[in-house]
Coordinates of C-alpha atoms and ligand atoms in Angstrom, one line a residue:
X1 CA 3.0 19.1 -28.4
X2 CA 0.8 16.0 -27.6
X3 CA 2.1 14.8 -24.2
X4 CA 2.1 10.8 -23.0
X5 CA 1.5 9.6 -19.8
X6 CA 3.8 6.7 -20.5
X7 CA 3.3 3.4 -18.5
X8 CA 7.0 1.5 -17.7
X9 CA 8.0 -1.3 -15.9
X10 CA 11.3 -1.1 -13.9
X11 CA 13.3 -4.0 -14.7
X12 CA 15.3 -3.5 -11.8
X13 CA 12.3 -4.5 -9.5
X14 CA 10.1 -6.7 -11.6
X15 CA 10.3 -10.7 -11.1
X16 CA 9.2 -11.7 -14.4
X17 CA 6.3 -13.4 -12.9
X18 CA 3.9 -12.3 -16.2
X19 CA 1.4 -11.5 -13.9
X20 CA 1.2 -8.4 -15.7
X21 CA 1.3 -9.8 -18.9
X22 CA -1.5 -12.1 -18.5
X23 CA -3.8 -9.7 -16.7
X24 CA -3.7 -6.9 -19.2
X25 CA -7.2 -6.6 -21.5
X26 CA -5.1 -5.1 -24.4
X27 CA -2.2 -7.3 -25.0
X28 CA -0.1 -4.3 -24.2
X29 CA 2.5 -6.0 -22.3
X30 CA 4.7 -8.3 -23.7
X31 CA 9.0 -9.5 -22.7
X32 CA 12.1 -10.7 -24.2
X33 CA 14.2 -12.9 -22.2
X34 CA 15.3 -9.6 -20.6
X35 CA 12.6 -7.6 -19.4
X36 CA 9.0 -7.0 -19.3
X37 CA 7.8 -4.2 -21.2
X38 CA 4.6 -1.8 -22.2
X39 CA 3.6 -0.9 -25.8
X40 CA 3.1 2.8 -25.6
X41 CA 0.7 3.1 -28.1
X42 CA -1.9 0.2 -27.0
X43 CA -1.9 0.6 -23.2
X44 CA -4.9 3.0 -22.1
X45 CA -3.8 3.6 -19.0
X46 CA -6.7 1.1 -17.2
X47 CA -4.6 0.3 -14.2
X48 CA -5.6 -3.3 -14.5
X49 CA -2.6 -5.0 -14.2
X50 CA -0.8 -2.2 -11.4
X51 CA -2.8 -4.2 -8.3
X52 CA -1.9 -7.7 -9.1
X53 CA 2.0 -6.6 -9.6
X54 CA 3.4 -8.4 -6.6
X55 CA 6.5 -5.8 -6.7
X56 CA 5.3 -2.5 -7.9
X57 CA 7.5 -2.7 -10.5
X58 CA 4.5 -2.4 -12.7
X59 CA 3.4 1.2 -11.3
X60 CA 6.2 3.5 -13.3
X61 CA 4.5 6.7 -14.9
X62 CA 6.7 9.2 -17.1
X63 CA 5.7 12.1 -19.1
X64 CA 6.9 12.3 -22.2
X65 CA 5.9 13.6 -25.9
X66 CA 3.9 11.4 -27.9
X67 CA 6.9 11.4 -30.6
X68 CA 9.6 10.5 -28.1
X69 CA 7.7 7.9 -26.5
X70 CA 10.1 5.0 -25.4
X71 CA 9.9 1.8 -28.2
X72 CA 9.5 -1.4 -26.9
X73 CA 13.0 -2.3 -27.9
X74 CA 14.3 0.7 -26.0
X75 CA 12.5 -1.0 -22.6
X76 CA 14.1 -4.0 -23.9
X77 CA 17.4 -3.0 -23.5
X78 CA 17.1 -1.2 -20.1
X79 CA 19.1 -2.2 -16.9
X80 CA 17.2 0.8 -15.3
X81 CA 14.3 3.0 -15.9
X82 CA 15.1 6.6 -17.4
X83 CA 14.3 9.1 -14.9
X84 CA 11.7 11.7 -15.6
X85 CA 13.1 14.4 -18.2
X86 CA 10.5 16.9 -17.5
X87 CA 7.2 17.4 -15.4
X88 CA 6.6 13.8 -14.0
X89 CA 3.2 12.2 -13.3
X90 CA 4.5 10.3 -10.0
X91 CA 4.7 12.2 -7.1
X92 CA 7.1 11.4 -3.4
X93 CA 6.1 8.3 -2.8
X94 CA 2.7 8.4 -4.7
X95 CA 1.7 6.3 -7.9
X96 CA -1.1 8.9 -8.8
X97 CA -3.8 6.6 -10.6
X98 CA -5.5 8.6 -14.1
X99 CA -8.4 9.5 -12.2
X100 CA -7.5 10.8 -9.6
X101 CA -5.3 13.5 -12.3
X102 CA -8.0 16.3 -11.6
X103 CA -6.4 16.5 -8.4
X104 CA -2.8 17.1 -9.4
X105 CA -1.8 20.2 -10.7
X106 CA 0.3 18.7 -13.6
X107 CA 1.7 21.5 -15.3
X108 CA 3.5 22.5 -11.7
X109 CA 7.1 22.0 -11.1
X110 CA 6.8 20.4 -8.2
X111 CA 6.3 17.3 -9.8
X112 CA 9.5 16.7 -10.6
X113 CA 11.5 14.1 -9.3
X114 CA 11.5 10.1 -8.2
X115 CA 9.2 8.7 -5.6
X116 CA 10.8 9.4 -2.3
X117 CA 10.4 8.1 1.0
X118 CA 10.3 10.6 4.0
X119 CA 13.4 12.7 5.1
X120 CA 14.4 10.8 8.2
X121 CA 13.1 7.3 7.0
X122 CA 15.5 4.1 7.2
X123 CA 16.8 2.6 4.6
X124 CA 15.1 -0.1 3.6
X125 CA 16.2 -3.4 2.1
X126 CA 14.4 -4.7 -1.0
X127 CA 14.2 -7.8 -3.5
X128 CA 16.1 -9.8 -1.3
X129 CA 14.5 -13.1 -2.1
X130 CA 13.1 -13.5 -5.3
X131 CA 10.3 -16.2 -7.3
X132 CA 13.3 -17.9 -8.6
X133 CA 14.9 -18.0 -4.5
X134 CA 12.8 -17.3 -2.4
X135 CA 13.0 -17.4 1.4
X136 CA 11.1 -19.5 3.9
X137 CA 9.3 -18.9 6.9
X138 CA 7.4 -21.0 9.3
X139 CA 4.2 -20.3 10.4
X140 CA 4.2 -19.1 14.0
X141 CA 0.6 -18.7 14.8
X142 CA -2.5 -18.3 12.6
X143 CA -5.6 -16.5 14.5
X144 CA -9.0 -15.3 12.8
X145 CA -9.3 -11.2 14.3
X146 CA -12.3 -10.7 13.2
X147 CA -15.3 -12.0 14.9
X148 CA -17.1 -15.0 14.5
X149 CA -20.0 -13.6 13.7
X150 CA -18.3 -11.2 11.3
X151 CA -18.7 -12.0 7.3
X152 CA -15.4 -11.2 6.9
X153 CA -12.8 -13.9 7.8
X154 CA -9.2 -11.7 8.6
X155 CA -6.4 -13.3 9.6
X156 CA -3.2 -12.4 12.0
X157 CA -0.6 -14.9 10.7
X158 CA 3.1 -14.5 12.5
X159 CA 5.9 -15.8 9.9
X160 CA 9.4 -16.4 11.8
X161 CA 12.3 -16.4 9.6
X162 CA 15.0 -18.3 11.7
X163 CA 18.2 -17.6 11.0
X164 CA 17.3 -16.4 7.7
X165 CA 18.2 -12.8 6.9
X166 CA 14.7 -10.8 5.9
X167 CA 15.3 -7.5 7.6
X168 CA 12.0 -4.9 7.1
X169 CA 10.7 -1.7 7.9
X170 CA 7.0 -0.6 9.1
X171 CA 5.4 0.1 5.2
X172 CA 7.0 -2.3 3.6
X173 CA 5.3 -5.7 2.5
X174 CA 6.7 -9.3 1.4
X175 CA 5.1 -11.8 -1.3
X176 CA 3.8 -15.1 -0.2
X177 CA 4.1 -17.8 -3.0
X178 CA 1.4 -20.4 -3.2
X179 CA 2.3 -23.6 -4.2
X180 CA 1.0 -25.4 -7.3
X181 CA 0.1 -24.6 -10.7
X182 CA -2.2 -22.2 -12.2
X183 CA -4.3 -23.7 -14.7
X184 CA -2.2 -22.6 -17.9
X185 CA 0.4 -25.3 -15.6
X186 CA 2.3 -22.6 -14.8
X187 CA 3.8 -21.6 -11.1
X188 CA 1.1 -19.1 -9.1
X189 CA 2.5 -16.3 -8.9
X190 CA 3.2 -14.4 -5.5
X191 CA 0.7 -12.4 -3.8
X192 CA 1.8 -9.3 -2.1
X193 CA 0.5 -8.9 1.4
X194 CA 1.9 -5.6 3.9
X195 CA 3.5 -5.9 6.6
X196 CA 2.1 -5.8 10.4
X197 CA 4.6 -5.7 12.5
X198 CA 7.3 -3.3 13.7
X199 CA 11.4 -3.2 12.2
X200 CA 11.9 -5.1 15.7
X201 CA 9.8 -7.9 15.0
X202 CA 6.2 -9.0 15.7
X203 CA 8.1 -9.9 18.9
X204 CA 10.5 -7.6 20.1
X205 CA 13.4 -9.1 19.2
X206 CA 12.5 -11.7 17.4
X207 CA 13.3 -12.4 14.0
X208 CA 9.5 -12.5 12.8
X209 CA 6.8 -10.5 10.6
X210 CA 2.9 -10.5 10.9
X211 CA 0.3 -10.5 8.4
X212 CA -3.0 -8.9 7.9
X213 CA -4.9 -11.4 5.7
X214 CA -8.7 -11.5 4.2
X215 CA -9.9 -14.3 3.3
X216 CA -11.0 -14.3 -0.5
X217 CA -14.7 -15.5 -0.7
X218 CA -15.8 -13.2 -3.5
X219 CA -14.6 -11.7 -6.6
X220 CA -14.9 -7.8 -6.6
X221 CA -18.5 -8.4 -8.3
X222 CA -19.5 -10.1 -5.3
X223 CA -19.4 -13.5 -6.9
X224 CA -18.1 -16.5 -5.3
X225 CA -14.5 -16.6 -6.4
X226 CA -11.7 -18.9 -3.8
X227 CA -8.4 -16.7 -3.7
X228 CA -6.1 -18.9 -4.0
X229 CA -3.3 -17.3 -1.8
X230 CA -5.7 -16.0 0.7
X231 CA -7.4 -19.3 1.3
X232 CA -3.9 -20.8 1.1
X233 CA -2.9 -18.4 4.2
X234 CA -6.0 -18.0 5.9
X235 CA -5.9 -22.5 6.0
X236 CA -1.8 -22.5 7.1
X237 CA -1.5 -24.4 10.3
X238 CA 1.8 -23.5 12.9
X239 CA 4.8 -25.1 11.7
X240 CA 4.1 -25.0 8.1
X241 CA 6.3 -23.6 5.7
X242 CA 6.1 -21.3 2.8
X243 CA 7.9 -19.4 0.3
X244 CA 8.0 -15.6 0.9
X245 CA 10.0 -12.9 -1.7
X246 CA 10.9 -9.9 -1.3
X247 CA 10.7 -7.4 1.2
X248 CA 9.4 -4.6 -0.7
X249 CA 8.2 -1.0 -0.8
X250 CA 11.3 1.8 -0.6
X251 CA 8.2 4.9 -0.2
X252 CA 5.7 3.8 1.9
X253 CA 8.0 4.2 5.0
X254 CA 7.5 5.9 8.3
X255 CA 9.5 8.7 9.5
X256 CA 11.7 8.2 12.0
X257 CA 12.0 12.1 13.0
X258 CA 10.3 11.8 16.4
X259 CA 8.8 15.1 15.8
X260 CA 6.9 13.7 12.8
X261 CA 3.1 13.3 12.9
X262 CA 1.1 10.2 11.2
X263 CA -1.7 10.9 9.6
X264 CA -2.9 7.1 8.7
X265 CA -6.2 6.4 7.3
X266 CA -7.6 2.6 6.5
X267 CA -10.4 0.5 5.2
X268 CA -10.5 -3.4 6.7
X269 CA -6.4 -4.9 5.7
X270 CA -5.1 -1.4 5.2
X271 CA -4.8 -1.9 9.0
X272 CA -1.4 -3.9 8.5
X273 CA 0.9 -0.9 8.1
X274 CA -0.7 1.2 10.2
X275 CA -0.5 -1.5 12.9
X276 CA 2.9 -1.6 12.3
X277 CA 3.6 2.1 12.5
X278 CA 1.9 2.7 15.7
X279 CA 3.7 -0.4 17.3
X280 CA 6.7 1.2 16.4
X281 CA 6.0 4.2 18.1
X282 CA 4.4 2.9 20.9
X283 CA 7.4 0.5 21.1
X284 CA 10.0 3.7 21.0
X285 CA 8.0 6.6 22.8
X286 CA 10.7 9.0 23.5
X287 CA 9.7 11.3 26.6
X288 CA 8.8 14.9 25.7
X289 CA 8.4 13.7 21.7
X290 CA 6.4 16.2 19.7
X291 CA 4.9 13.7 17.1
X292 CA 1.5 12.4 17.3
X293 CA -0.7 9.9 16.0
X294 CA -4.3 10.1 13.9
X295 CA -6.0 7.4 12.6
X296 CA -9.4 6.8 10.2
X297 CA -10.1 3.4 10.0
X298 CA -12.8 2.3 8.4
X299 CA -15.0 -1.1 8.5
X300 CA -18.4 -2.2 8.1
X301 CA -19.2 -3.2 11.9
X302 CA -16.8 -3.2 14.7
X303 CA -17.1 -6.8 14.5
X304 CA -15.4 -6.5 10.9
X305 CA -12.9 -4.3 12.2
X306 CA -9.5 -6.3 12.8
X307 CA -7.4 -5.1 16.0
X308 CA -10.5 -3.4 17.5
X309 CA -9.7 -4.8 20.8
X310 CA -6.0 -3.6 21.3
X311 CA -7.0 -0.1 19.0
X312 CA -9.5 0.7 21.4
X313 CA -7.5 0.1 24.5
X314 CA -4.5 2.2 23.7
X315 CA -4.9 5.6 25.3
X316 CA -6.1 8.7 23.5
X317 CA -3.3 10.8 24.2
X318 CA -0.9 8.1 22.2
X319 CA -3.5 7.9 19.4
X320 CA -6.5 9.7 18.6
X321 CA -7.9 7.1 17.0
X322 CA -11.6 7.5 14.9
X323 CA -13.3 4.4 13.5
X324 CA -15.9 4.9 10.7
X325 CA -18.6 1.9 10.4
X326 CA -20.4 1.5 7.5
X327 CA -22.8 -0.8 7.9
X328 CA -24.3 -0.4 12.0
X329 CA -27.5 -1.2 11.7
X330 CA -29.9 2.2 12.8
X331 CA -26.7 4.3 12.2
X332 CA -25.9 6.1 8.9
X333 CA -23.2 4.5 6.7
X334 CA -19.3 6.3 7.6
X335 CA -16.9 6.4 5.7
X336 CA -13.4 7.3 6.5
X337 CA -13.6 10.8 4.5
X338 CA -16.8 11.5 6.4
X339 CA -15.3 10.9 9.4
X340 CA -12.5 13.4 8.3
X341 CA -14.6 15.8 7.0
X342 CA -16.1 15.9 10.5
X343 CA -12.7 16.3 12.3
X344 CA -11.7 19.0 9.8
X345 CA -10.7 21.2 12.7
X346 CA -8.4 18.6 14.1
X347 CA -6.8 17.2 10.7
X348 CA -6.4 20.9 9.2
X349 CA -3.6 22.6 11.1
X350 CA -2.1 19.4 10.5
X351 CA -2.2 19.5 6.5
X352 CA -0.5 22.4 7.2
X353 CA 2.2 21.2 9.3
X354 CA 5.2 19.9 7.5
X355 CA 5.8 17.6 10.4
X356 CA 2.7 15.5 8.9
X357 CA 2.9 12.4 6.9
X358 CA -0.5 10.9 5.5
X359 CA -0.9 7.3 5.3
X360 CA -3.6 6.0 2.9
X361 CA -4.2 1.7 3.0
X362 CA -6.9 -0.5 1.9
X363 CA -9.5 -0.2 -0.7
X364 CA -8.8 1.2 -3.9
X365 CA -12.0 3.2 -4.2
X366 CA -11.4 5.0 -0.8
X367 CA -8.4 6.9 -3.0
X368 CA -10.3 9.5 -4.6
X369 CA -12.8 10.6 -1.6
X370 CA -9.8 10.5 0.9
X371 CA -7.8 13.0 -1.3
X372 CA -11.3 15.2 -2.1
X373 CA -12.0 15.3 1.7
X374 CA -8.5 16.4 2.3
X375 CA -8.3 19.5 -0.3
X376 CA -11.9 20.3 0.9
X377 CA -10.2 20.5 4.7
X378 CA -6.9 22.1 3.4
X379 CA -9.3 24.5 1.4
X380 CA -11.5 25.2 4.3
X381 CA -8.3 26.3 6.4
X382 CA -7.0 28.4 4.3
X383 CA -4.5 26.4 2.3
X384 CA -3.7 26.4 -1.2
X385 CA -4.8 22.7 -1.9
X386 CA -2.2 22.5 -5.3
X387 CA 0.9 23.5 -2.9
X388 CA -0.2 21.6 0.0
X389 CA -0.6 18.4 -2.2
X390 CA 2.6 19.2 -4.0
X391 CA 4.5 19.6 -1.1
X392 CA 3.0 16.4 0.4
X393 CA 4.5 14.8 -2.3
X394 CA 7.5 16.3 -3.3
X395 CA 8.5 15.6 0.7
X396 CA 7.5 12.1 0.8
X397 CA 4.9 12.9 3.2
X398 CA 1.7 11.4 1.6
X399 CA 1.4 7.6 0.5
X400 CA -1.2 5.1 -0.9
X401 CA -1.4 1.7 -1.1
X402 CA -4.8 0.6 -2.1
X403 CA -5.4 -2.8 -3.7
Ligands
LIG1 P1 -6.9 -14.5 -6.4 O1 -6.9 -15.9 -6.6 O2 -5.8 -13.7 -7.0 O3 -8.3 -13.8 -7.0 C1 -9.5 -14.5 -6.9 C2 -10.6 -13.6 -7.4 O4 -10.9 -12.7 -6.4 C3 -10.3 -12.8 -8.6 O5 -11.5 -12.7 -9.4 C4 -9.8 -11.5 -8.1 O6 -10.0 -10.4 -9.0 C5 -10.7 -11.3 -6.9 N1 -10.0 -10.6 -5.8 C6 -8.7 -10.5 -5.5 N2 -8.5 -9.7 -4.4 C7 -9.7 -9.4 -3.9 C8 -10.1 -8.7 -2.8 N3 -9.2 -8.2 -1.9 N4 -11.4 -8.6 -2.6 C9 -12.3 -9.1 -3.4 N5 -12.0 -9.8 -4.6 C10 -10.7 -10.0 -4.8 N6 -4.4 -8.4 1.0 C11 -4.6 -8.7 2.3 O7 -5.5 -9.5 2.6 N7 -3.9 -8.1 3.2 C12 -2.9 -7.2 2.9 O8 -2.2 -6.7 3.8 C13 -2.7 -6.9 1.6 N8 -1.7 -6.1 1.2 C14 -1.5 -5.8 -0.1 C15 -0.5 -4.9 -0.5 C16 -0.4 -4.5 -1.8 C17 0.7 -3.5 -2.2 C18 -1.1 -5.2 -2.8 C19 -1.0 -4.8 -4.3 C20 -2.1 -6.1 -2.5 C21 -2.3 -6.4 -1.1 N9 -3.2 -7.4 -0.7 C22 -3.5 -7.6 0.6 C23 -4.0 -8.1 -1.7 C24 -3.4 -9.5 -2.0 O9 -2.1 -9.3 -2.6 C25 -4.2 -10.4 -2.9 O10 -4.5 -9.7 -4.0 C26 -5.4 -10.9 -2.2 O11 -5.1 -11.7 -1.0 C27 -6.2 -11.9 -3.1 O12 -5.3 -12.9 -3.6 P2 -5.9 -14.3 -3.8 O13 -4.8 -15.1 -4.4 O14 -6.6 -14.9 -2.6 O15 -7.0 -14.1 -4.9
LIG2 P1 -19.4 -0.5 2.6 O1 -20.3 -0.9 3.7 O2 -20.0 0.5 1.7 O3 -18.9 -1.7 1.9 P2 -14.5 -4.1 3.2 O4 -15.1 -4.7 4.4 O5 -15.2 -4.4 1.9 O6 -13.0 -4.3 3.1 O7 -14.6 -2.5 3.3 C1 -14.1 -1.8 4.4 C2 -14.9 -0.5 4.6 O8 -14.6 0.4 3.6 C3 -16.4 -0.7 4.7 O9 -16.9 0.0 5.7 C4 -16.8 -0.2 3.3 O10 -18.2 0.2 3.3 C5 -15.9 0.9 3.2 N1 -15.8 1.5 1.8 C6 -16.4 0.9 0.7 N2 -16.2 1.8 -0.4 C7 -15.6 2.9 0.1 C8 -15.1 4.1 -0.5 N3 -15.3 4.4 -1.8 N4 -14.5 5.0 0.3 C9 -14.4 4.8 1.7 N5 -14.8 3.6 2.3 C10 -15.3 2.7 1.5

């Protein structure tokens, strides 16, 4: 029996921006004044609308037999996705891109099952605010992290919602609308941007969120290319006011068992959530807790590396923190799976551990050698690599957000 990978879009998430619709190469995605939807036999599976979603509603996976793939008028008429009626693609919390398939065992069990967020993680609110409502904040505070001298222009930018009610967890992220018009003259849509701050607040107590933000320059081809959300961030002055959606994310959570260890790994923004996990726990050490902190971060120069200054400062026996530099001239380019490949002896009895939870953020192409660098560790242990990577994410316990 021929099986499908079949792409879906939940309609109980998606905004109806037509991001989606208007990014796809194929003209597989089309909508009805109900939902947004995927023709099953012209999508390929090329992933290019899943980054520019700014809900994940996009990123739904299930496997199915060519014959009983689901018509467009089915997905039509849904309130809900289905859920997965046999061996399903998308692991605990994982959207598994196609290539990174030769790493799954598909045919296992183990698969089964919705995306799930750790065991002991809070629940989190979602889709609050939406396109058509959204909330707004006022900029707080707007400062460039990265150095001057750095080509990379990052940006920590501190939102306060008021007395407006925008509750989030560490993981989760919000959407920033620009204002304006495309130019098809229609709205911009929202751009989705993780959060940086703790469940408390970027101040304790405070009813605010942070923002890890890059400046768009360049187009992933390296030609010049002005993002229009980033520059609109990056240029926001304290006091202004923008429209934010969401929150989002109901996976990418941390644990809140305090015997839980974080395994977090991160290329330049893929800092955001990280940030906001370790605040948390730094925030809420309990005395005598068994749960530690590991983080890869990644960056071309520790110029380009935002949050060096307060990273390097916090004491090793809270984090054991390793930074991999790229691009230090005289020294060989790191990556972050080289610099986990050469702690192997440190990050193995972890994989091992079901106390661990892995943390992957930031660029898309780090995906694949993180994942290879981990199995060649697990492997290199002792492990069965298949179980290990099943387990991590039948339990919730391993998470990617690359854009
Ligand atoms: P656009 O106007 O949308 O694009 C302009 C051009 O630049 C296009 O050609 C586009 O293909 C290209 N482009 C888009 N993004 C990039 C990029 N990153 N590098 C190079 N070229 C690019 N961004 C952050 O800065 N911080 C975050 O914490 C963050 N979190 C995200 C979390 C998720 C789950 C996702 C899906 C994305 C996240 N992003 C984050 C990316 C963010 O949503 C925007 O895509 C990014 O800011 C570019 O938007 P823009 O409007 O400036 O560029
Ligand atoms: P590189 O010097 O090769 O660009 P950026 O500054 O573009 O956000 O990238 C952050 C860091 O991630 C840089 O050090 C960059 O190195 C690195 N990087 C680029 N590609 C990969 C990859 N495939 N895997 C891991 N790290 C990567």
């Amino acid at each position: 029996m021929a099986m499908l990978n079949q792409h879906l879009i939940d309609p109980q998430i998606c905004i109806r921006c037509n991001t989606c619709e208007e990014t796809c190469p194929n003209d597989a995605i089309t909508h009805d004044a109900n939902n947004y939807v995927v023709k099953a036999q012209v999508c390929n599976g090329c992933m290019a609308c899943v980054p520019p979603c700014p809900t994940g509603a996009i990123d739904n996976w299930r496997q199915v037999s060519e014959a009983d793939a689901y018509s467009i008028d089915a997905q039509f008429a849904w309130d809900e996705l289905p859920s997965q009626q046999s061996t399903a693609q998308q692991g605990a919390g994982v959207s598994v891109p196609h290539r990174l398939e030769h790493l799954l065992d598909s045919g296992s069990d183990v698969l089964r099952g919705a995306s799930a967020p750790p065991w002991s993680a809070a629940r989190p609110h979602v889709n609050l605010y939406t396109q058509n409502a959204p909330a707004t904040a006022v900029v707080a505070g707007n400062y460039r992290l990265t150095n001057e001298t750095a080509d990379s222009d990052i940006h920590h930018i501190v939102l306060d919602f008021g007395t407006t009610f925008f509750p989030v967890l560490e993981g989760q992220s919000i959407g920033v609308v620009p204002p304006g018009a495309a130019p098809n003259g229609r709205p911009y849509h929202a751009r989705q941007y993780s959060l940086a701050n703790p469940r408390d607040g970027e101040r304790r107590g405070c009813n605010n969120v942070s923002l890890t933000v890059k400046r768009v320059i360049r187009d992933h081809d390296g030609n010049p290319a002005r993002g229009v959300c980033s520059n609109y961030l990056c240029d926001l002055r304290k006091g202004d006011r923008l429209a934010v959606i969401g929150p989002f994310g109901s996976t990418f959570l941390m644990p809140n068992h305090p015997g839980s260890h974080l395994l977090m790994i991160c290329t330049g923004t893929g800092a955001a959530p990280m940030r906001a996990m370790t605040e948390y726990r730094r925030r809420h050490q309990c005395d005598g807790a068994a749960g530690r902190l590991m983080l890869f971060f990644g960056a071309r120069t520790p110029q380009e590396l935002p949050y060096f200054g307060p990273l390097t400062n916090l004491p090793k026996g809270f984090i054991d923190a390793d930074l991999a530099f790229s691009r230090v001239p005289g020294r060989p380019k790191r990556y972050v799976q080289d610099a986990l490949r050469e702690r192997a002896a440190d990050v193995g009895p972890w994989l091992a551990d079901r106390n661990t939870h892995v943390y992957v953020c930031g660029l898309k192409g780090m995906e694949e050698g993180v994942l290879l660098a981990l199995r060649d560790i697990a492997q290199r242990h002792g492990l069965d690599w298949q179980r290990v990577w099943a387990d991590l994410r039948r339990e919730g316990r391993l998470h990617l957000e690359t854009y």
